[in-house]
CSV table of N, CA and C in Angstrom, one decimal:
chain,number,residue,atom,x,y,z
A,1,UNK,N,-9.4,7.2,-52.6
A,1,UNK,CA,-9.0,7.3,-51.2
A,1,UNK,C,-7.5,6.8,-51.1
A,2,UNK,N,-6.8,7.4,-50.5
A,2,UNK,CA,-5.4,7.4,-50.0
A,2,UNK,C,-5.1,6.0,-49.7
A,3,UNK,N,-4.1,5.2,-50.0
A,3,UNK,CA,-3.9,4.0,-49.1
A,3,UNK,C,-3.0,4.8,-47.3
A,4,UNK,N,-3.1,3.9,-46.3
A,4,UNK,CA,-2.9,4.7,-45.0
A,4,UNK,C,-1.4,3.9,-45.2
A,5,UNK,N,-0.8,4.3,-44.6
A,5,UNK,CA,0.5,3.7,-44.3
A,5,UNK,C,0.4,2.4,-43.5
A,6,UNK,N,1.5,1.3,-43.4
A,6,UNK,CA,1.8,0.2,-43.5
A,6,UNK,C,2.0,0.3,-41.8
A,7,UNK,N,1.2,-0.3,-40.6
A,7,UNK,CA,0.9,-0.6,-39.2
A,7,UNK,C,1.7,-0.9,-39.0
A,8,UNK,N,3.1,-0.6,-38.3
A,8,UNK,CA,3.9,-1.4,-37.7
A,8,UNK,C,4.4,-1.3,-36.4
A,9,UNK,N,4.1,-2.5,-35.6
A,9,UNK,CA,5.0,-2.1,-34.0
A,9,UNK,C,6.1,-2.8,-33.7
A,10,UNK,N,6.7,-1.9,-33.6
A,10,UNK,CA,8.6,-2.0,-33.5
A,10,UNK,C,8.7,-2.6,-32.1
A,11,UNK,N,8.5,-3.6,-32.2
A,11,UNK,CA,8.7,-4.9,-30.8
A,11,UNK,C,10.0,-5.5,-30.6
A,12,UNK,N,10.5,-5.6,-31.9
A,12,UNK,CA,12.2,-6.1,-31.9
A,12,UNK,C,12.9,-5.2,-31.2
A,13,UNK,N,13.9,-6.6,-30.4
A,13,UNK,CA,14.8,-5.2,-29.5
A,13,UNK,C,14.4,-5.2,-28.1
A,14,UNK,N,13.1,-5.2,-27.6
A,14,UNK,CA,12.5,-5.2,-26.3
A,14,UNK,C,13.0,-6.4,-26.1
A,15,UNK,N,12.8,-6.6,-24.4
A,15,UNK,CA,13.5,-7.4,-23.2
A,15,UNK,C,12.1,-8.4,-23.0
A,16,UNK,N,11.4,-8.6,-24.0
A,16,UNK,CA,9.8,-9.5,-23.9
A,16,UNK,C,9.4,-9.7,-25.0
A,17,UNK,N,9.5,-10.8,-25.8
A,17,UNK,CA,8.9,-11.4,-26.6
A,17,UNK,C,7.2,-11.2,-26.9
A,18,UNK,N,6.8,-10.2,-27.9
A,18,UNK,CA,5.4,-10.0,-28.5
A,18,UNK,C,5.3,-11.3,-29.0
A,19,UNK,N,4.1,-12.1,-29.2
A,19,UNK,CA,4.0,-13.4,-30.0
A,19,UNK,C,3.1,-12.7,-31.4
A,20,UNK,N,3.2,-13.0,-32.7
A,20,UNK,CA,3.0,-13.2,-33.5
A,20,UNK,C,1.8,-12.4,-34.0
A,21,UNK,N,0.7,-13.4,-33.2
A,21,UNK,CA,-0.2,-12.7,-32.7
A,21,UNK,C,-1.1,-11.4,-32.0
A,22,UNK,N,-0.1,-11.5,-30.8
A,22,UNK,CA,-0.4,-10.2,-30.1
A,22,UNK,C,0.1,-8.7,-31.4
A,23,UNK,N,0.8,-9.3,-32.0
A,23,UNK,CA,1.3,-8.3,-33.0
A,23,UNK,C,0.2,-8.2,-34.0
A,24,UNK,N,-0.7,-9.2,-34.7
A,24,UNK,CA,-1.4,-9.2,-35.4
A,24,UNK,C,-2.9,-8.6,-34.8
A,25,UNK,N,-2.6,-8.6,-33.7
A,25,UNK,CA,-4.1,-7.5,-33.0
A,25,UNK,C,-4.0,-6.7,-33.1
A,26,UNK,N,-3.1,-6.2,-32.5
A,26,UNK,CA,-2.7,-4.3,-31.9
A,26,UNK,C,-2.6,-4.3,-33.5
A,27,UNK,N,-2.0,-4.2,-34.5
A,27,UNK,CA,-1.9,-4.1,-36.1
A,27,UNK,C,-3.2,-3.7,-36.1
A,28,UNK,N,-4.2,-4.9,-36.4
A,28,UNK,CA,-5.4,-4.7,-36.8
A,28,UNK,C,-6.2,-3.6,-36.5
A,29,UNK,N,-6.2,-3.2,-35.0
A,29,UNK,CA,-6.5,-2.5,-34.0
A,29,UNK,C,-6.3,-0.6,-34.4
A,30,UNK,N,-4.7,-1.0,-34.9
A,30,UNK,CA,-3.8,0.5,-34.9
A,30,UNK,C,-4.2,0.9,-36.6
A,31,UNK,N,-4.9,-0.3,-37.6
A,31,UNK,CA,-4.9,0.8,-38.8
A,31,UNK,C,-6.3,1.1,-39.1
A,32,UNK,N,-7.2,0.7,-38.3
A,32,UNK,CA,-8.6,1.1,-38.6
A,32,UNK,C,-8.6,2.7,-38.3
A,33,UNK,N,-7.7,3.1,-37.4
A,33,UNK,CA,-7.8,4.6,-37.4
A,33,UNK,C,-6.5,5.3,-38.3
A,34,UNK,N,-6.9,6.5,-38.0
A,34,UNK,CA,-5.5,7.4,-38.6
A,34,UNK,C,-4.3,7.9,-37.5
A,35,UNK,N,-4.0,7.3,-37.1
A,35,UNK,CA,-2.8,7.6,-36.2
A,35,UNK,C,-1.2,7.8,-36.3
A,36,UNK,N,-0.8,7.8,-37.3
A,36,UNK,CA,0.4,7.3,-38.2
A,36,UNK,C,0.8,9.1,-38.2
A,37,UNK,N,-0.2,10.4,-37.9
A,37,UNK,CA,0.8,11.2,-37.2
A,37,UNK,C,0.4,12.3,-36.4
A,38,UNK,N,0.4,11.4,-35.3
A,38,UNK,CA,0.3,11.4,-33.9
A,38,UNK,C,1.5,11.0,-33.2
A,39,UNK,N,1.6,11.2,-32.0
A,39,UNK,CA,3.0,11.3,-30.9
A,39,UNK,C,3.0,9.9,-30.0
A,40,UNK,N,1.6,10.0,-29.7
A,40,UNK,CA,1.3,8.6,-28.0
A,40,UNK,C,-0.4,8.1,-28.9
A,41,UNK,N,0.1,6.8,-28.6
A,41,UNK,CA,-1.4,5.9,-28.8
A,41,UNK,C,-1.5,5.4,-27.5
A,42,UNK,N,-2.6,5.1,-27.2
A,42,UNK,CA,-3.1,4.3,-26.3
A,42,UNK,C,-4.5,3.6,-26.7
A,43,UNK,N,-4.8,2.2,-26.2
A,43,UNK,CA,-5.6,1.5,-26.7
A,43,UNK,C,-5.8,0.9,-25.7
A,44,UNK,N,-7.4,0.9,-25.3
A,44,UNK,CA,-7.8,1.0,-23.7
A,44,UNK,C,-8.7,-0.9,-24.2
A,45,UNK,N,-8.8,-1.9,-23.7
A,45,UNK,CA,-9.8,-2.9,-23.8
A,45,UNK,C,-10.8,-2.9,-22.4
A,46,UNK,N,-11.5,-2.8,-22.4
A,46,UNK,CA,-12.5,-2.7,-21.6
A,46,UNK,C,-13.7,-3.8,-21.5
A,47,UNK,N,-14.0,-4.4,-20.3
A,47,UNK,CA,-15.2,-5.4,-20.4
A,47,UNK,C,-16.6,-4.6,-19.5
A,48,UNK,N,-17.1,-4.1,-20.3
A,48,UNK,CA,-18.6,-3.5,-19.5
A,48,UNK,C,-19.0,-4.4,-18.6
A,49,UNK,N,-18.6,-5.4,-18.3
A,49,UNK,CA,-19.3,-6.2,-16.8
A,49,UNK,C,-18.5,-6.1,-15.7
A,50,UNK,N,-17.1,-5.2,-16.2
A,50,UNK,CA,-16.0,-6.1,-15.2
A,50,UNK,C,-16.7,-4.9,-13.9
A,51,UNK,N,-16.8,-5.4,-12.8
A,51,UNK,CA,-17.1,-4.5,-12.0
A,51,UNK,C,-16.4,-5.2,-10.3
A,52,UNK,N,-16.5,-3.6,-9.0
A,52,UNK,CA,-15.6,-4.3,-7.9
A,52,UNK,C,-16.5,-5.2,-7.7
A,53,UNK,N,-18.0,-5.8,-7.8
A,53,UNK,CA,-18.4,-6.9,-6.7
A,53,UNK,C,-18.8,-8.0,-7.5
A,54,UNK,N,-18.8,-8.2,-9.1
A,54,UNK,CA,-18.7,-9.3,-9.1
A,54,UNK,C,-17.1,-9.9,-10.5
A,55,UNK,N,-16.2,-9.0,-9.8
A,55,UNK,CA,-15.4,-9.5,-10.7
A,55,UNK,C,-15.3,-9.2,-12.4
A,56,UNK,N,-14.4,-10.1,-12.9
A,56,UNK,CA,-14.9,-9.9,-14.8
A,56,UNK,C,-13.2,-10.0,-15.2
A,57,UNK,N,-13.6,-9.9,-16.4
A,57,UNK,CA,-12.7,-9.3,-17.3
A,57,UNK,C,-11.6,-8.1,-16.6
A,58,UNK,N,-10.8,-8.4,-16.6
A,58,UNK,CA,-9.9,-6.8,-16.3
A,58,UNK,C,-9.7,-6.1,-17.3
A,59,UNK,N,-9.8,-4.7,-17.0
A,59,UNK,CA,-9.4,-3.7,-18.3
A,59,UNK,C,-7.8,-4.1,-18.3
A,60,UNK,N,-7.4,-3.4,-20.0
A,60,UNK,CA,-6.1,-3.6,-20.3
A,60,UNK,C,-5.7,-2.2,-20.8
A,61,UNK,N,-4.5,-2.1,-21.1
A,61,UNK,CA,-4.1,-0.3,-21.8
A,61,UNK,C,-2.6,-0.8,-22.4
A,62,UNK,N,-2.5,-0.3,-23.4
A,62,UNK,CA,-1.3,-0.4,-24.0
A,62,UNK,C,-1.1,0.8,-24.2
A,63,UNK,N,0.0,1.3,-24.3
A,63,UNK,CA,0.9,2.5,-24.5
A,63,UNK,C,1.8,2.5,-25.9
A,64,UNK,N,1.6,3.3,-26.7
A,64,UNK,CA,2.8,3.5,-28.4
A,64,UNK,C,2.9,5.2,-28.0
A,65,UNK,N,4.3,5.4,-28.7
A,65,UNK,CA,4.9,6.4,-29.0
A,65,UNK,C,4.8,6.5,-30.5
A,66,UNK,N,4.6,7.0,-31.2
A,66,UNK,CA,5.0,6.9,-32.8
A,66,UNK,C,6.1,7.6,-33.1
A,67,UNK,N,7.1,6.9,-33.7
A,67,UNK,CA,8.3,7.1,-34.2
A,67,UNK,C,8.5,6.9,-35.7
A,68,UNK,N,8.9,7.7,-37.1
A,68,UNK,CA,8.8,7.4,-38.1
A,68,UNK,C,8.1,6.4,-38.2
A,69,UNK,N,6.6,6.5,-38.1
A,69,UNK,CA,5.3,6.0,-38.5
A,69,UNK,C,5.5,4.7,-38.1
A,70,UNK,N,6.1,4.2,-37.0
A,70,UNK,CA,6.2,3.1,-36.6
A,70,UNK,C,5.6,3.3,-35.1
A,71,UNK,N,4.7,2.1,-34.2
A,71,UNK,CA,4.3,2.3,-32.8
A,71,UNK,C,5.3,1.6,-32.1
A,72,UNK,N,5.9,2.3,-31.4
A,72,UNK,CA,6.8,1.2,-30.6
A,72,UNK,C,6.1,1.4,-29.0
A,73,UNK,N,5.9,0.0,-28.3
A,73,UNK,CA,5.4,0.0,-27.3
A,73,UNK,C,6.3,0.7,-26.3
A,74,UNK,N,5.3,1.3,-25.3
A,74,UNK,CA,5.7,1.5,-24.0
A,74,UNK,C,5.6,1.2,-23.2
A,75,UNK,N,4.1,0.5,-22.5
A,75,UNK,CA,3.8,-0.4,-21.8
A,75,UNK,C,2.9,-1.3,-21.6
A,76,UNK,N,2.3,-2.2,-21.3
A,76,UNK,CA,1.1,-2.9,-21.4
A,76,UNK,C,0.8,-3.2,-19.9
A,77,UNK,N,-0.4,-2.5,-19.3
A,77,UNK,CA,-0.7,-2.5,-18.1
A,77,UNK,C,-2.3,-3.1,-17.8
A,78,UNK,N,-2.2,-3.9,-16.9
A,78,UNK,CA,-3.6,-4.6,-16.6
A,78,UNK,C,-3.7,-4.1,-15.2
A,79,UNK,N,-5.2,-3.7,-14.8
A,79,UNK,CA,-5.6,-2.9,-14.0
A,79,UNK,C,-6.7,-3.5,-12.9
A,80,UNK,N,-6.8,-3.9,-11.7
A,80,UNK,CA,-7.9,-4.5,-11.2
A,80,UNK,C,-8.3,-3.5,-10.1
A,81,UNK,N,-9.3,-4.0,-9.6
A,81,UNK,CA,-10.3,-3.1,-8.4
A,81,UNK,C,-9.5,-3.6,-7.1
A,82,UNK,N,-9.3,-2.7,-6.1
A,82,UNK,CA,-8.8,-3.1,-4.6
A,82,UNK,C,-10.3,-1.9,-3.7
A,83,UNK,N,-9.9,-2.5,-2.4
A,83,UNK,CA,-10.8,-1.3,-1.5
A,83,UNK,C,-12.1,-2.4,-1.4
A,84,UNK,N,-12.7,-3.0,-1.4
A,84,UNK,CA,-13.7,-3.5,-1.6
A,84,UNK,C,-14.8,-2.4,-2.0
A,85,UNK,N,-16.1,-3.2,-1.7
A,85,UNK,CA,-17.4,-2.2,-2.4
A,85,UNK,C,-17.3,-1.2,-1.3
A,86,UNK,N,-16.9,-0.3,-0.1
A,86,UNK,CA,-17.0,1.0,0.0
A,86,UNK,C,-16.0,1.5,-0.4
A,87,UNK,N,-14.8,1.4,-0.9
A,87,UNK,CA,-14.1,2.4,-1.4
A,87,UNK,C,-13.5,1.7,-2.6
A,88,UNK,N,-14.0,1.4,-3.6
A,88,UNK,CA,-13.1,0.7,-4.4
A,88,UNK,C,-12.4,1.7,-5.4
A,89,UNK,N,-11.2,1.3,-6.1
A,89,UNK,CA,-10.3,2.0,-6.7
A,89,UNK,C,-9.8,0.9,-7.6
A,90,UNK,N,-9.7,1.5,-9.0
A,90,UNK,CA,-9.0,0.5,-9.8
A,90,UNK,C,-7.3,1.2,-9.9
A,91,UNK,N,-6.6,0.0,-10.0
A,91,UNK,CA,-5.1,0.6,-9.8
A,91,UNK,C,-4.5,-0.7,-10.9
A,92,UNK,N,-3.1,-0.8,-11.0
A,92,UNK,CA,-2.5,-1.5,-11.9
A,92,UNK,C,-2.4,-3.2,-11.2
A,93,UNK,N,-2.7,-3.4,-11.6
A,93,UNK,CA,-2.1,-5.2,-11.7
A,93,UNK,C,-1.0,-5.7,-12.2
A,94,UNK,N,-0.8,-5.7,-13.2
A,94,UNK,CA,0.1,-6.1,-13.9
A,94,UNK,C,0.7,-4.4,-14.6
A,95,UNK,N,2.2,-4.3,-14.7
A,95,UNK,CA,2.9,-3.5,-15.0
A,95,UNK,C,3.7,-3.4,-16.2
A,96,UNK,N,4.1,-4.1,-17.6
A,96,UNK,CA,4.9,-4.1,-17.8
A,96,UNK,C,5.4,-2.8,-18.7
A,97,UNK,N,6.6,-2.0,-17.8
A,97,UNK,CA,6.6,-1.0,-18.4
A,97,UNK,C,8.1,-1.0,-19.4
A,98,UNK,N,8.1,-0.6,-20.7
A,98,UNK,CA,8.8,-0.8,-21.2
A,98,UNK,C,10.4,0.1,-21.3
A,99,UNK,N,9.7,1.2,-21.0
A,99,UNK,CA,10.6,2.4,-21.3
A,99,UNK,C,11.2,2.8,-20.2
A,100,UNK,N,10.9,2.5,-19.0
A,100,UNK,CA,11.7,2.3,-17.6
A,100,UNK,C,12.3,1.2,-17.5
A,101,UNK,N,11.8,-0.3,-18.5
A,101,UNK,CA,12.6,-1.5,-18.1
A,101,UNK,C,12.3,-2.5,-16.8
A,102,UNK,N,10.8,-2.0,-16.4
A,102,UNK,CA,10.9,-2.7,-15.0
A,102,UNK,C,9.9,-3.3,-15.0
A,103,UNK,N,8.8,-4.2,-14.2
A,103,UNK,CA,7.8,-4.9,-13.9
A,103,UNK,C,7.3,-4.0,-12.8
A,104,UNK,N,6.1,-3.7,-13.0
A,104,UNK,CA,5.4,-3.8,-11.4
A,104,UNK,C,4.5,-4.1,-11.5
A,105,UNK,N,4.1,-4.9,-9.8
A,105,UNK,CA,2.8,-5.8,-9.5
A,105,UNK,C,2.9,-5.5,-8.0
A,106,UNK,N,1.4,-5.7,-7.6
A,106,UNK,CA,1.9,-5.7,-6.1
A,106,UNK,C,3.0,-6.1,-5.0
A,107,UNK,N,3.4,-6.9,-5.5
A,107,UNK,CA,4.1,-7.4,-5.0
A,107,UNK,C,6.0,-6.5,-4.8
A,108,UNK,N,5.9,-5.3,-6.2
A,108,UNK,CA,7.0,-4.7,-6.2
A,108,UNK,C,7.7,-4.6,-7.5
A,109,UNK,N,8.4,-4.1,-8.0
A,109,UNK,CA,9.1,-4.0,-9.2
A,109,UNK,C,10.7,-4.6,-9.5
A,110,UNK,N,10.5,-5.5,-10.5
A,110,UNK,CA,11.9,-6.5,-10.9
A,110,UNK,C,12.3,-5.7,-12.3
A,111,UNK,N,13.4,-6.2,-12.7
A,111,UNK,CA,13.9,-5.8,-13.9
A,111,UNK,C,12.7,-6.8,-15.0
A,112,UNK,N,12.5,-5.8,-16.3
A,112,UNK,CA,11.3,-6.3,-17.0
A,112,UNK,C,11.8,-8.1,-17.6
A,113,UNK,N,13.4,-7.4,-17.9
A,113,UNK,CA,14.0,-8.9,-18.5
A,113,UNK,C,13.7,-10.4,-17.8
A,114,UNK,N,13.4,-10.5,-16.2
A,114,UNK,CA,12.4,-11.5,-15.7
A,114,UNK,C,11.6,-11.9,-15.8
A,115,UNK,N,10.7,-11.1,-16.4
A,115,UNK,CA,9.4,-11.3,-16.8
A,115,UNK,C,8.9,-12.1,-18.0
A,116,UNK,N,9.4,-12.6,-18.8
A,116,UNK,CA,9.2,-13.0,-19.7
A,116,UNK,C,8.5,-14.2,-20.1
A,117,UNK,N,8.3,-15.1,-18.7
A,117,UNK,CA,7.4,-15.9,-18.8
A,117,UNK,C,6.3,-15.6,-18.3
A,118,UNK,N,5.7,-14.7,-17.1
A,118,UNK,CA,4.6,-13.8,-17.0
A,118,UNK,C,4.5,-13.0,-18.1
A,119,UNK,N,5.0,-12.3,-18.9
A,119,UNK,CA,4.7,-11.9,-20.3
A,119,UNK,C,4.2,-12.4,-21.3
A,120,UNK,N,4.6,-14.1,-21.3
A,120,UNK,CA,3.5,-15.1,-22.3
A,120,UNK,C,2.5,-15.4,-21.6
A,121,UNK,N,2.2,-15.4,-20.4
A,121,UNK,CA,1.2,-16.2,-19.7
A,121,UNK,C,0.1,-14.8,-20.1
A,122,UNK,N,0.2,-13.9,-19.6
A,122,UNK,CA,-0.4,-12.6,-19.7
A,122,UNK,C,-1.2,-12.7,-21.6
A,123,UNK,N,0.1,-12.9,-22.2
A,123,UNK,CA,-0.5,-12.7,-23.9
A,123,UNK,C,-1.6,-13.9,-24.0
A,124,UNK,N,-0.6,-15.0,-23.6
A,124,UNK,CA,-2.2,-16.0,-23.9
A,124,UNK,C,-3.4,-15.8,-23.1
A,125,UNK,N,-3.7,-15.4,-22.5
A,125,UNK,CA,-4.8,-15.0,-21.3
A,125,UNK,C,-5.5,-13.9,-22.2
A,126,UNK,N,-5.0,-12.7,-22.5
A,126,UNK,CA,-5.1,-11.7,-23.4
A,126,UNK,C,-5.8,-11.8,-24.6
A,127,UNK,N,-5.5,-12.8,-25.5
A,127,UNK,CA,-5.7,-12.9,-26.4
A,127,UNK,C,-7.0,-14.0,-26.9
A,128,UNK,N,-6.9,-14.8,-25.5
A,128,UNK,CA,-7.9,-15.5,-25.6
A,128,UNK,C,-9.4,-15.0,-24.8
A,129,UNK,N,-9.3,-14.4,-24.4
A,129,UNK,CA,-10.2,-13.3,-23.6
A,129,UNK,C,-10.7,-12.4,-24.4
A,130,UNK,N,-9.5,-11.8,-25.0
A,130,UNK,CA,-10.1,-11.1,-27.0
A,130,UNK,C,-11.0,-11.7,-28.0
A,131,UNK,N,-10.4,-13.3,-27.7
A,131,UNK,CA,-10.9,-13.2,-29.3
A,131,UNK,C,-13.0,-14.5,-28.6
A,132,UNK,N,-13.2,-14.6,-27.5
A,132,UNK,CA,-14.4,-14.2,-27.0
A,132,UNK,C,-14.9,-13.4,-26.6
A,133,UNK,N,-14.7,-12.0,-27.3
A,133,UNK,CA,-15.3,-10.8,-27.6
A,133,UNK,C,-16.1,-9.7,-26.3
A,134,UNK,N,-14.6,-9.8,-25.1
A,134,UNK,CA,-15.5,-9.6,-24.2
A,134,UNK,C,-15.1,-8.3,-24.2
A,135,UNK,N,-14.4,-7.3,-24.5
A,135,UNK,CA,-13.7,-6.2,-24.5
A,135,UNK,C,-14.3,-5.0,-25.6
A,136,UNK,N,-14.5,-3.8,-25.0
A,136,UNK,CA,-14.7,-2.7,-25.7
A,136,UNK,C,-13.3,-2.2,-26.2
A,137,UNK,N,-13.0,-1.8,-27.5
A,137,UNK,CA,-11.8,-1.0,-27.5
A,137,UNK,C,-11.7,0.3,-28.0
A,138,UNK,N,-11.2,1.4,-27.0
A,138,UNK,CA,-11.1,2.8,-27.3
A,138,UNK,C,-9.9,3.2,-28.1
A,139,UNK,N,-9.3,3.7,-28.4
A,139,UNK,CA,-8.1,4.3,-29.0
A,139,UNK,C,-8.2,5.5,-28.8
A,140,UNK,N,-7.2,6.2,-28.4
A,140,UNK,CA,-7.0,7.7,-28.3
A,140,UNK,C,-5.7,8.2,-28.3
A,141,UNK,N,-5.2,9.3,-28.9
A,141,UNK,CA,-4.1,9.9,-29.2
A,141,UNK,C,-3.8,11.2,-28.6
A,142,UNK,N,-2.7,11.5,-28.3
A,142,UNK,CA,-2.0,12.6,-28.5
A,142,UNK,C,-1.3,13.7,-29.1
C-alpha cells in the first residue's frame, strides 16, 4: 500500500495563531482519509445531544482549500440554535472567517486580526470538549 502524502495545514501567515495542538488534530483528522486531491475540505464536529431545548455541545465546521497538497484554512465556524423550541434555526456563533479577514458573531463583524484572543479562548474550549469525546466527525470534499 501507497504511503498517503505528508497532512499539512498551511496556518503560517494567518492573522490567528493555530496552537500546536489544534494543528495536531485537524492533521490527525485530515490523513485518515484521502483528500490530498480534492479542492475544499470540510470537517463538521457534531455532538448528537446538542439540541434547541436542552443545550450541549455546539457543532463546529472548519473550512480547507487544498493547495499543492497542503490544507490551508478558510474558516472555523461555531454554530448555535436561536428561535426557541417553535422555530428554532441553527445559524453561526462564532465566525472566524479567514479568506475575507473578518470576525462575525452576533454582535457584528471586526477585522479577524482582533480576534486573537477569542481565537485562543475558542481553541482551548475546542479542544478540550474534543478530547472528552463528545463530537461526531464528518469529513466531506469537493
Amino acid at each position: 500500500m501507497a504511503d498517503l502524502p505528508q497532512t499539512i495545514i498551511a496556518h503560517q501567515g494567518l492573522c490567528l495563531s493555530f496552537s500546536d495542538k489544534l494543528v495536531q488534530l485537524l492533521c490527525g483528522l485530515l490523513k485518515t482519509t484521502k483528500q490530498h486531491d480534492k479542492t475544499f475540505v470540510t470537517i463538521n464536529c457534531r455532538s448528537p445531544s446538542y439540541s434547541v431545548e436542552s443545550g450541549g455541545y455546539r457543532p463546529q465546521e472548519f473550512g480547507f482549500i487544498v493547495k499543492s497538497s497542503k490544507f490551508v484554512p478558510l474558516y472555523v465556524t461555531e454554530f448555535t440554535y436561536v428561535g426557541g423550541s417553535y422555530c428554532p434555526e441553527l445559524v453561526k456563533a462564532l465566525d472566524f472567517d479567514f479568506q475575507s479577514g473578518v470576525f462575525h458573531n452576533e454582535y457584528g463583524t471586526v477585522p479577524l486580526e482582533q480576534m486573537d484572543d477569542m481565537f485562543q479562548i475558542w481553541q482551548q474550549n475546542f479542544l478540550s470538549y474534543f478530547a472528552l469525546g463528545v463530537y461526531d466527525v464528518t469529513i466531506s470534499t469537493t
